[in-house]
C-alpha cells in the first residue's frame, strides 16, 4: 500500500480485533471499507455511485471516535446505474469476442452524493482485502480503472496512482484540462456544450431576465462561469444567482425561495444534481409557489424523483437538456432478478425494497427508528411498471453512459492484451503482459480506443471527451397525472454555428399547462421607433424605451441606438422610416396665391392709371406733371408689380437670376424716373428766378439721359453679379431639420447688397431733392407727393432688411415680395392717386386757370 492510502486508512490504535485475527500495533483499519457489491476476476474495475441523497452528520465533539455516517434517502435510479455496471461486466465476461479467456471483477461503493464520501469510496476502491477478510492493511487492490461520478475529487485521488477514471455523470468543464487531469475520461458531454445549449435556448425564446441556482461545487461554479461567458453580449441578464449549499439547511432554502418569489425573473436555471434540488422543490411545493419556468441541466432533468402527480402543478413545463438516450438489451430482466432473497445480506437491496414498497425487511428487533414505522414485507413482492425509478429501461441515459464506460474500459484492456510488440499505439511502448498489467497502460489505450456500442461509435478526443449532443426534454402531464419526459428537440454541438439547436415548439407544454411561450424580461421590448436607455445602477436588460429623436429612426425592436436619416430625408411620425423631407418654397398655396393676386391687381391698377393718363394726356394736370416721365414711371411700376410674380414658384437657375436682376433693374428704372421728375420739378420752380438757366439743361433729352444713365449703372452691377457669382437655387437643410427650404441663394452677398444699396442711394437722393422742393410755390406742387412717396419707399425697405434676415424659409421670399408690392403701391398711390382724383372726380379743377389761379393769388 502506498503511503497516501496508508495514512488515510490506517492509524496505530489499540482496539479489539475481530475473531480469528491477530492485533497489529502498527496499522489497523479505522472503519468499514467493504464494497456494496464485489465480484472477483482477472482484472478488477472500481465503481462509485451516489446511491443515497445525503449523509446525516452525527455529533462531532472530537473527544471520542465518531460513529459511522448514516446514509439517508435511497435512490432507486442511481442504484440502477450500479446494477447496469454489474450487468455490463457480466455481459463482457460471457462474450467470446471481447476479453476471451479473461474475466472482469468489480468493487462498487456508494458515494452518497457528497465529496467526503466520494473520496472515502475512492480510497476504499484502492484498498486491499476487505475487513471481512483481514483486519490488516495488506496492500492496494489491483484496480485498473474506476467508473465514477464525482470527477474532480475522485480523479485527484486516483491520479497519483495513474489509475484512469471514466465518468458517466461528471460534466464539469474544468476536467478537460489534460495537464491537471491526465487520467480523466468521460462518456457524457462536458458543460461547455451544455451552457452553449442553455444560452441558445434563452435566445430562442427571448428570455433575457433569468435567475440562476447553482450547487456549491466545481460542477455548479464552472458551469455558471461558462454560462456567463456564453450569454455575454447577447442581451441576457441575471436577476440573481444563489448557491444551494451541500449541507442541508432549511433556512438557506427559504432564503432562496424568498428571492425567487420577489424577483421579476420568471425563468430559473438550476445547475445542480437531483439530490440538491429535491429539498428545494419540496419546500417550493409546500409554500405553493407557481409561475416559474424551470430550466434543468442534465443532472436532474430526467430524474424519476419528480415524476409523481403531486409535482406537476409546480414543476410541469420544466425544460432542459438531457444526455442522449440509448438501449441496453437484457438489462430489464437483469434488474428484475435483483431481490432481497438473492442478496439476503446486502443492505442496499433491502433499501431498494423499502423504497419501492414502503416496507421493511428487517426483523422488528433490528429495525431503526425510521424503519420501525414501516410495515414488514417478505421480499417476494414482484417488481411492477410503477417502479419506473428503478425498472424503466425504455429511455436509458445515465445507465447507458455507465454501460458505455464499462465497454470503453473493456475494449481498451482488450486492445492492450491483444496487441503485438512494436505495433502498439505508442512509439517506444511494448504490449503488456496479461499477468502484469498496469493502470497507466490502460490509460494510454483508452486515449486511442474506438469501439461501437448499440450502434453508436465511441472514441475519446484529446480532452478525454467522447460526445457533445443533448436531447431537449419537456416535462408534460401523463395520462395518470404524473410527469412524463417528452423529447421536444436536439442540441448537437458538432453542427455549424447557429444550427446546433433544433426545437419542435409545437410540442412544448409550458409552466401552468400553457401553450404560449413564457415571458421573462426585466423591461418590455422596445418597439421600432425607440431605443433602449439603460437605467443607472441596473443590469443592461433593465431599461426604458425612449422615442428616437427627430431625424433618427430605428427599424428593429430593442435597438440600442437610433440611426440618423440622410441629409435629404427625415423621420416619419413613428420614427421607423426615413422619408424624403418636405421641400418648402413659396408656391401657389394660400400665401403665394394671395401675393399673386395682389401683384396682378397692382399691375392692372397701374395700367388703368396709365390708360387714364393716356386718355387725358391733353389735360392741364397731365401736361403740367410732365406726361412723358409719368408714362415712364407707370410703365416701370407695372414692371415692378409683375417682377413680384417671378419670386413665386419653385426656384430654378433662370428664375433665381431673373428675379433679382428684374427686381433691381425695374426699381432702378422707376426711381430714376422719379429722380428725373424731381429734378424737373425743382428746376421748373427755380427757373423763374432771374439769371437761372437750369431748365435748358433738363430738357426731354437730358431727362432721358439721366434715366438711362442711372438705370444703366444698375444694369452694369447686375451684369457683374451674374458673371462673377450669380444667384442659384439652394437646398437649405440647416434652418429647419424636418424640411428642405428650396431658396435662391444670392451667390455674392456683396453684389446683392450693392444692388439694394444703389436703389437706396437713388431713393435717398430723390427724397432729399423732393424734400428741398416741398415748399416751393405752386397750386399743384409735385414735390410734396414725391417726398411722401419716397418716405414710404425708404420706410418699407428699411423695415425689409431685418425682416428679410430673420424670416425663415418661404417667408423670406414672402417678405421680399411684400416689400416690392408695398413700395410699388406706395409710389403709385402717392404719385398718381391725387391726379386721378382730380381727373376723374374733380374735372372742374383740371383747368389751366385753376392750376395758375392760386399762383396768381399768392
XYZ file of N, CA and C in Angstrom, residues 222-396:
525
model
N -18.165 26.029 -12.231
C -17.602 26.094 -13.576
C -18.694 26.226 -14.637
N -19.812 25.535 -14.429
C -20.918 25.670 -15.381
C -21.467 27.095 -15.359
N -21.530 27.692 -14.174
C -22.027 29.064 -14.069
C -21.089 30.037 -14.772
N -19.790 29.857 -14.584
C -18.833 30.721 -15.271
C -18.935 30.555 -16.788
N -19.116 29.327 -17.229
C -19.298 29.104 -18.665
C -20.560 29.751 -19.190
N -21.638 29.704 -18.382
C -22.891 30.329 -18.796
C -22.736 31.841 -18.911
N -22.040 32.446 -17.947
C -21.806 33.891 -18.016
C -21.052 34.259 -19.286
N -20.099 33.426 -19.650
C -19.320 33.687 -20.857
C -20.195 33.584 -22.102
N -21.109 32.617 -22.118
C -21.939 32.406 -23.314
C -23.000 33.480 -23.490
N -23.532 34.004 -22.380
C -24.608 34.997 -22.503
C -24.069 36.418 -22.563
N -22.759 36.561 -22.474
C -22.174 37.901 -22.557
C -22.446 38.493 -23.941
N -22.873 39.729 -23.944
C -23.164 40.468 -25.183
C -24.313 39.864 -25.984
N -25.183 39.090 -25.325
C -26.356 38.539 -26.016
C -27.647 39.224 -25.596
N -27.583 40.112 -24.619
C -28.793 40.756 -24.128
C -29.463 40.017 -23.001
N -28.886 38.909 -22.553
C -29.441 38.146 -21.434
C -28.756 38.611 -20.147
N -29.564 38.870 -19.126
C -29.032 39.336 -17.839
C -29.508 38.418 -16.718
N -28.732 38.413 -15.644
C -29.070 37.606 -14.473
C -29.751 38.492 -13.438
N -30.955 38.089 -13.057
C -31.653 38.813 -11.991
C -31.024 38.502 -10.639
N -30.567 37.281 -10.464
C -29.906 36.870 -9.224
C -29.178 35.569 -9.475
N -28.290 35.237 -8.570
C -27.598 33.959 -8.573
C -27.462 33.507 -7.126
N -27.944 32.332 -6.852
C -27.922 31.807 -5.488
C -27.257 30.442 -5.491
N -26.592 30.150 -4.374
C -25.871 28.886 -4.226
C -26.671 27.956 -3.321
N -26.867 26.735 -3.797
C -27.516 25.700 -2.987
C -26.432 24.995 -2.185
N -26.508 25.115 -0.899
C -25.460 24.559 -0.041
C -25.463 23.034 -0.093
N -24.257 22.460 -0.008
C -24.146 20.994 0.036
C -24.667 20.445 1.354
N -24.638 21.261 2.380
C -25.164 20.856 3.684
C -26.594 21.366 3.787
N -27.529 20.464 4.017
C -28.944 20.840 4.048
C -29.209 21.872 5.136
N -29.871 22.939 4.718
C -30.251 23.989 5.655
C -31.588 24.554 5.212
N -32.611 24.374 6.018
C -33.933 24.880 5.648
C -33.931 26.397 5.571
N -33.155 27.034 6.444
C -33.079 28.493 6.396
C -32.495 28.962 5.066
N -31.458 28.252 4.596
C -30.877 28.620 3.310
C -31.842 28.428 2.159
N -32.628 27.350 2.199
C -33.618 27.098 1.147
C -34.710 28.154 1.170
N -35.162 28.516 2.372
C -36.193 29.545 2.480
C -35.687 30.893 1.957
N -34.429 31.160 2.178
C -33.855 32.406 1.667
C -33.857 32.403 0.136
N -33.507 31.277 -0.469
C -33.524 31.176 -1.929
C -34.935 31.347 -2.467
N -35.904 30.705 -1.833
C -37.282 30.802 -2.297
C -37.827 32.211 -2.141
N -37.385 32.908 -1.115
C -37.822 34.293 -0.935
C -37.324 35.168 -2.082
N -36.093 34.930 -2.513
C -35.559 35.674 -3.656
C -36.350 35.354 -4.917
N -36.670 34.079 -5.120
C -37.430 33.673 -6.309
C -38.808 34.328 -6.325
N -39.473 34.350 -5.167
C -40.823 34.902 -5.112
C -40.850 36.400 -5.392
N -39.860 37.114 -4.926
C -39.881 38.567 -5.040
C -39.167 39.079 -6.287
N -38.565 38.197 -7.050
C -37.889 38.629 -8.268
C -38.881 38.703 -9.428
N -38.617 39.603 -10.355
C -39.450 39.693 -11.554
C -39.035 38.677 -12.612
N -37.937 37.987 -12.385
C -37.494 36.947 -13.320
C -38.375 35.718 -13.155
N -38.961 35.261 -14.239
C -39.858 34.106 -14.186
C -39.199 32.837 -14.723
N -37.968 32.929 -15.174
C -37.220 31.768 -15.663
C -36.033 31.544 -14.735
N -35.889 30.316 -14.265
C -34.816 29.988 -13.322
C -34.031 28.803 -13.872
N -32.719 28.993 -14.005
C -31.812 27.926 -14.427
C -31.234 27.287 -13.173
N -31.322 25.978 -13.086
C -30.839 25.272 -11.907
C -29.743 24.304 -12.313
N -28.524 24.608 -11.866
C -27.364 23.772 -12.176
C -27.023 22.999 -10.918
N -27.602 21.827 -10.800
C -27.421 21.015 -9.591
C -27.872 19.594 -9.891
N -27.511 18.694 -9.009
C -27.952 17.302 -9.135
C -29.281 17.142 -8.415
N -29.944 16.041 -8.674
C -31.280 15.846 -8.142
C -31.314 15.841 -6.619
N -30.261 15.314 -5.998
C -30.234 15.286 -4.545
C -30.166 16.662 -3.930
N -29.607 17.644 -4.666
C -29.505 19.003 -4.158
C -30.816 19.764 -4.345
N -31.512 19.539 -5.467
C -32.722 20.309 -5.744
C -33.960 19.700 -5.117
N -33.902 18.441 -4.706
C -35.099 17.803 -4.145
C -35.601 18.525 -2.894
N -34.757 18.829 -1.903
C -35.267 19.578 -0.734
C -35.800 20.953 -1.118
N -35.161 21.581 -2.089
C -35.623 22.896 -2.541
C -37.017 22.804 -3.136
N -37.250 21.815 -3.981
C -38.546 21.677 -4.625
C -39.632 21.251 -3.630
N -39.273 20.475 -2.651
C -40.258 20.100 -1.632
C -40.738 21.346 -0.886
N -39.816 22.201 -0.506
C -40.194 23.438 0.175
C -40.928 24.374 -0.786
N -40.521 24.377 -2.038
C -41.181 25.170 -3.074
C -42.653 24.777 -3.196
N -42.923 23.484 -3.146
C -44.300 22.997 -3.218
C -45.056 23.297 -1.934
N -44.396 23.156 -0.791
C -45.068 23.415 0.480
C -45.514 24.868 0.583
N -44.767 25.762 -0.030
C -45.138 27.178 0.015
C -46.081 27.569 -1.122
N -46.455 26.598 -1.953
C -47.441 26.805 -3.013
C -47.007 27.922 -3.974
N -45.751 27.867 -4.365
C -45.227 28.833 -5.327
C -45.430 28.274 -6.739
N -45.930 29.089 -7.621
C -46.129 28.672 -9.019
C -45.664 29.800 -9.943
N -45.771 29.536 -11.235
C -45.453 30.566 -12.216
C -43.983 30.700 -12.535
N -43.179 29.688 -12.208
C -41.752 29.717 -12.513
C -41.466 28.720 -13.629
N -40.782 29.188 -14.656
C -40.331 28.313 -15.726
C -38.938 27.817 -15.388
N -38.832 26.528 -15.033
C -37.554 25.950 -14.633
C -36.807 25.440 -15.860
N -35.509 25.731 -15.882
C -34.620 25.171 -16.898
C -33.658 24.239 -16.187
N -33.692 22.979 -16.572
C -32.924 21.952 -15.875
C -31.672 21.586 -16.659
N -30.683 21.144 -15.915
C -29.487 20.587 -16.543
C -29.639 19.072 -16.622
N -28.654 18.447 -17.265
C -28.723 17.000 -17.459
C -28.705 16.235 -16.142
N -28.283 16.903 -15.047
C -28.143 16.217 -13.773
C -29.480 15.861 -13.140
N -30.572 16.567 -13.493
C -31.862 16.254 -12.863
C -33.057 16.318 -13.808
N -32.829 16.630 -15.082
C -33.957 16.816 -15.969
C -34.721 15.522 -16.228
N -34.078 14.367 -16.091
C -34.781 13.089 -16.286
C -34.855 12.291 -14.997
N -34.751 12.974 -13.868
C -34.804 12.274 -12.591
C -36.215 11.775 -12.302
N -36.384 10.509 -11.990
C -37.725 9.990 -11.669
C -38.225 10.441 -10.301
N -37.394 11.132 -9.539
C -37.847 11.628 -8.239
C -39.036 12.564 -8.369
N -39.147 13.237 -9.497
C -40.148 14.286 -9.651
C -41.264 13.885 -10.616
N -41.443 12.614 -10.837
C -42.459 12.186 -11.795
C -43.833 11.995 -11.162
N -43.937 12.105 -9.864
C -45.231 11.927 -9.205
C -46.224 13.001 -9.592
N -47.501 12.670 -9.519
C -48.547 13.606 -9.928
C -48.571 14.855 -9.055
N -48.077 14.761 -7.818
C -48.085 15.929 -6.936
C -47.111 17.005 -7.397
N -46.149 16.633 -8.257
C -45.162 17.604 -8.708
C -45.641 18.412 -9.912
N -46.584 17.894 -10.678
C -46.915 18.529 -11.953
C -47.423 19.964 -11.813
N -48.322 20.286 -10.867
C -48.791 21.676 -10.792
C -47.664 22.682 -10.536
N -46.559 22.219 -10.007
C -45.481 23.136 -9.644
C -44.295 23.053 -10.613
N -43.998 21.861 -11.101
C -42.822 21.675 -11.946
C -43.163 21.317 -13.391
N -44.446 21.129 -13.678
C -44.836 20.839 -15.047
C -44.403 21.946 -15.983
N -43.941 21.576 -17.168
C -43.447 22.559 -18.122
C -41.950 22.771 -18.053
N -41.293 22.171 -17.053
C -39.835 22.281 -16.963
C -39.202 21.817 -18.267
N -38.160 22.526 -18.663
C -37.472 22.180 -19.897
C -35.970 22.157 -19.628
N -35.282 21.247 -20.256
C -33.843 21.149 -20.023
C -33.194 20.149 -20.958
N -31.892 20.074 -20.853
C -31.117 19.220 -21.749
C -30.688 17.952 -21.030
N -30.900 16.837 -21.700
C -30.587 15.533 -21.124
C -29.582 14.813 -22.006
N -28.853 13.921 -21.369
C -27.909 13.080 -22.102
C -28.682 12.230 -23.103
N -28.092 12.034 -24.282
C -28.759 11.232 -25.305
C -29.036 9.832 -24.789
N -30.183 9.308 -25.137
C -30.589 8.006 -24.629
C -30.078 6.872 -25.514
N -30.075 5.692 -24.960
C -29.650 4.500 -25.689
C -30.382 3.266 -25.154
N -30.125 2.151 -25.750
C -30.784 0.901 -25.360
C -29.757 -0.129 -24.909
N -30.130 -0.859 -23.882
C -29.288 -1.945 -23.360
C -30.139 -3.212 -23.333
N -30.036 -4.043 -24.346
C -30.868 -5.261 -24.376
C -30.571 -6.152 -23.166
N -31.626 -6.676 -22.550
C -31.473 -7.620 -21.454
C -31.344 -6.999 -20.086
N -31.188 -5.683 -20.008
C -30.993 -5.050 -18.703
C -32.239 -5.173 -17.830
N -33.397 -5.035 -18.406
C -34.629 -5.082 -17.615
C -34.764 -6.427 -16.903
N -34.512 -7.510 -17.634
C -34.610 -8.835 -16.999
C -33.591 -8.968 -15.879
N -32.420 -8.402 -16.079
C -31.388 -8.474 -15.044
C -31.834 -7.719 -13.795
N -32.435 -6.538 -13.983
C -32.878 -5.743 -12.842
C -33.984 -6.449 -12.068
N -34.828 -7.172 -12.776
C -35.938 -7.843 -12.104
C -35.468 -9.032 -11.268
N -34.270 -9.522 -11.551
C -33.734 -10.648 -10.775
C -33.049 -10.209 -9.486
N -32.919 -8.898 -9.283
C -32.313 -8.398 -8.047
C -33.410 -8.313 -6.990
N -33.290 -9.116 -5.933
C -34.280 -9.098 -4.859
C -33.619 -9.490 -3.549
N -34.260 -9.209 -2.444
C -33.654 -9.487 -1.133
C -33.351 -10.960 -0.896
N -34.098 -11.852 -1.526
C -33.847 -13.276 -1.302
C -32.537 -13.706 -1.951
N -32.201 -13.043 -3.066
C -30.958 -13.379 -3.746
C -29.757 -12.748 -3.053
N -29.980 -11.593 -2.423
C -28.909 -10.896 -1.707
C -29.385 -10.637 -0.282
N -29.459 -11.665 0.525
C -30.041 -11.506 1.871
C -29.213 -10.618 2.784
N -27.923 -10.518 2.551
C -27.075 -9.741 3.460
C -26.706 -8.378 2.904
N -27.223 -8.014 1.747
C -26.878 -6.723 1.149
C -27.902 -5.677 1.579
N -27.488 -4.688 2.375
C -28.452 -3.697 2.865
C -29.022 -2.816 1.760
N -28.277 -2.619 0.677
C -28.795 -1.774 -0.397
C -30.012 -2.398 -1.062
N -29.989 -3.714 -1.243
C -31.144 -4.379 -1.837
C -32.336 -4.284 -0.907
N -32.081 -4.375 0.385
C -33.169 -4.202 1.352
C -33.748 -2.793 1.267
N -32.858 -1.805 1.108
C -33.337 -0.424 0.986
C -34.105 -0.223 -0.312
N -33.688 -0.921 -1.361
C -34.431 -0.843 -2.617
C -35.863 -1.294 -2.399
N -36.014 -2.382 -1.722
C -37.365 -2.902 -1.469
C -38.163 -1.937 -0.609
N -37.496 -1.351 0.354
C -38.187 -0.381 1.198
C -38.612 0.846 0.425
N -37.755 1.294 -0.528
C -38.094 2.465 -1.321
C -39.213 2.176 -2.316
N -39.232 0.946 -2.851
C -40.243 0.613 -3.858
C -41.590 0.293 -3.238
N -41.571 -0.364 -2.077
C -42.817 -0.852 -1.480
C -43.179 -0.166 -0.173
N -42.284 0.670 0.351
C -42.585 1.327 1.615
C -42.707 0.346 2.758
N -41.821 -0.667 2.756
C -41.875 -1.684 3.803
C -40.471 -1.954 4.312
N -40.367 -2.750 5.338
C -39.072 -3.068 5.942
C -38.893 -4.581 5.968
N -37.670 -5.012 5.544
C -37.345 -6.446 5.555
C -36.645 -6.857 6.833
N -36.248 -5.882 7.667
C -35.511 -6.219 8.879
C -36.472 -6.753 9.946
N -36.000 -7.676 10.758
C -36.811 -8.084 11.926
C -37.070 -6.883 12.818
N -38.183 -6.908 13.510
C -38.577 -5.760 14.330
C -37.527 -5.403 15.357
N -36.786 -6.382 15.817
C -35.746 -6.108 16.821
C -34.551 -5.384 16.225
N -34.349 -5.511 14.914
C -33.185 -4.893 14.267
C -33.530 -3.602 13.524
N -34.796 -3.190 13.592
C -35.200 -2.015 12.834
C -34.697 -0.734 13.501
N -34.398 0.243 12.646
C -34.062 1.569 13.156
C -35.353 2.298 13.494
N -35.207 3.468 14.084
C -36.386 4.241 14.458
C -37.218 4.611 13.231
N -36.505 4.900 12.112
C -37.229 5.279 10.891
C -37.957 4.099 10.295
N -37.279 2.932 10.271
C -37.900 1.775 9.633
C -38.908 1.086 10.526
N -38.897 1.400 11.801
C -39.852 0.733 12.708
C -41.276 1.150 12.417
N -41.456 2.271 11.740
C -42.801 2.724 11.401
C -43.330 2.082 10.128
N -42.469 1.353 9.393
C -42.864 0.762 8.126
C -43.431 -0.638 8.332
N -44.388 -1.018 7.513
C -44.914 -2.389 7.620
C -43.885 -3.394 7.119
N -43.932 -4.598 7.599
C -42.958 -5.612 7.150
C -43.314 -6.135 5.757
N -42.302 -6.648 5.076
C -42.519 -7.272 3.774
C -41.627 -8.498 3.664
N -41.946 -9.357 2.716
C -41.290 -10.660 2.641
C -40.101 -10.695 1.695
N -40.053 -9.772 0.727
C -39.018 -9.833 -0.294
C -39.447 -10.595 -1.522
N -40.649 -11.156 -1.492
C -41.172 -11.912 -2.625
C -42.067 -11.047 -3.521
N -42.262 -9.779 -3.160
C -43.132 -8.907 -3.933
C -42.575 -8.737 -5.350
N -43.422 -8.803 -6.378
C -42.937 -8.681 -7.762
C -42.718 -7.220 -8.143
N -41.706 -7.018 -8.960
C -41.469 -5.678 -9.488
C -42.501 -5.373 -10.576
N -43.015 -4.140 -10.567
C -44.095 -3.780 -11.484
C -43.746 -2.485 -12.223
N -44.639 -2.120 -13.145
C -44.384 -0.971 -14.005
C -44.278 0.326 -13.210
N -45.003 0.437 -12.098
C -44.976 1.686 -11.352
C -43.629 1.953 -10.701
N -42.754 0.962 -10.712
C -41.425 1.163 -10.141
C -40.469 1.702 -11.215
N -40.922 2.782 -11.890
C -40.170 3.291 -13.037
C -38.814 3.856 -12.633
N -38.707 4.349 -11.402
C -37.428 4.902 -10.974
C -36.318 3.867 -11.053
N -36.670 2.617 -10.880
C -35.664 1.552 -10.915
C -35.773 0.694 -12.169
N -36.990 0.414 -12.584
C -37.199 -0.619 -13.592
C -37.337 -0.085 -15.017
N -37.543 1.224 -15.177
C -37.773 1.767 -16.513
C -36.476 1.762 -17.329
N -36.434 0.945 -18.363
C -35.254 0.867 -19.238
C -35.582 1.280 -20.666
N -36.735 1.936 -20.843
C -37.129 2.321 -22.194
C -36.325 3.511 -22.702
N -35.905 4.390 -21.794
C -35.147 5.578 -22.195
C -33.945 5.737 -21.269
N -33.000 4.892 -21.466
C -31.817 4.905 -20.616
C -30.873 6.017 -21.043
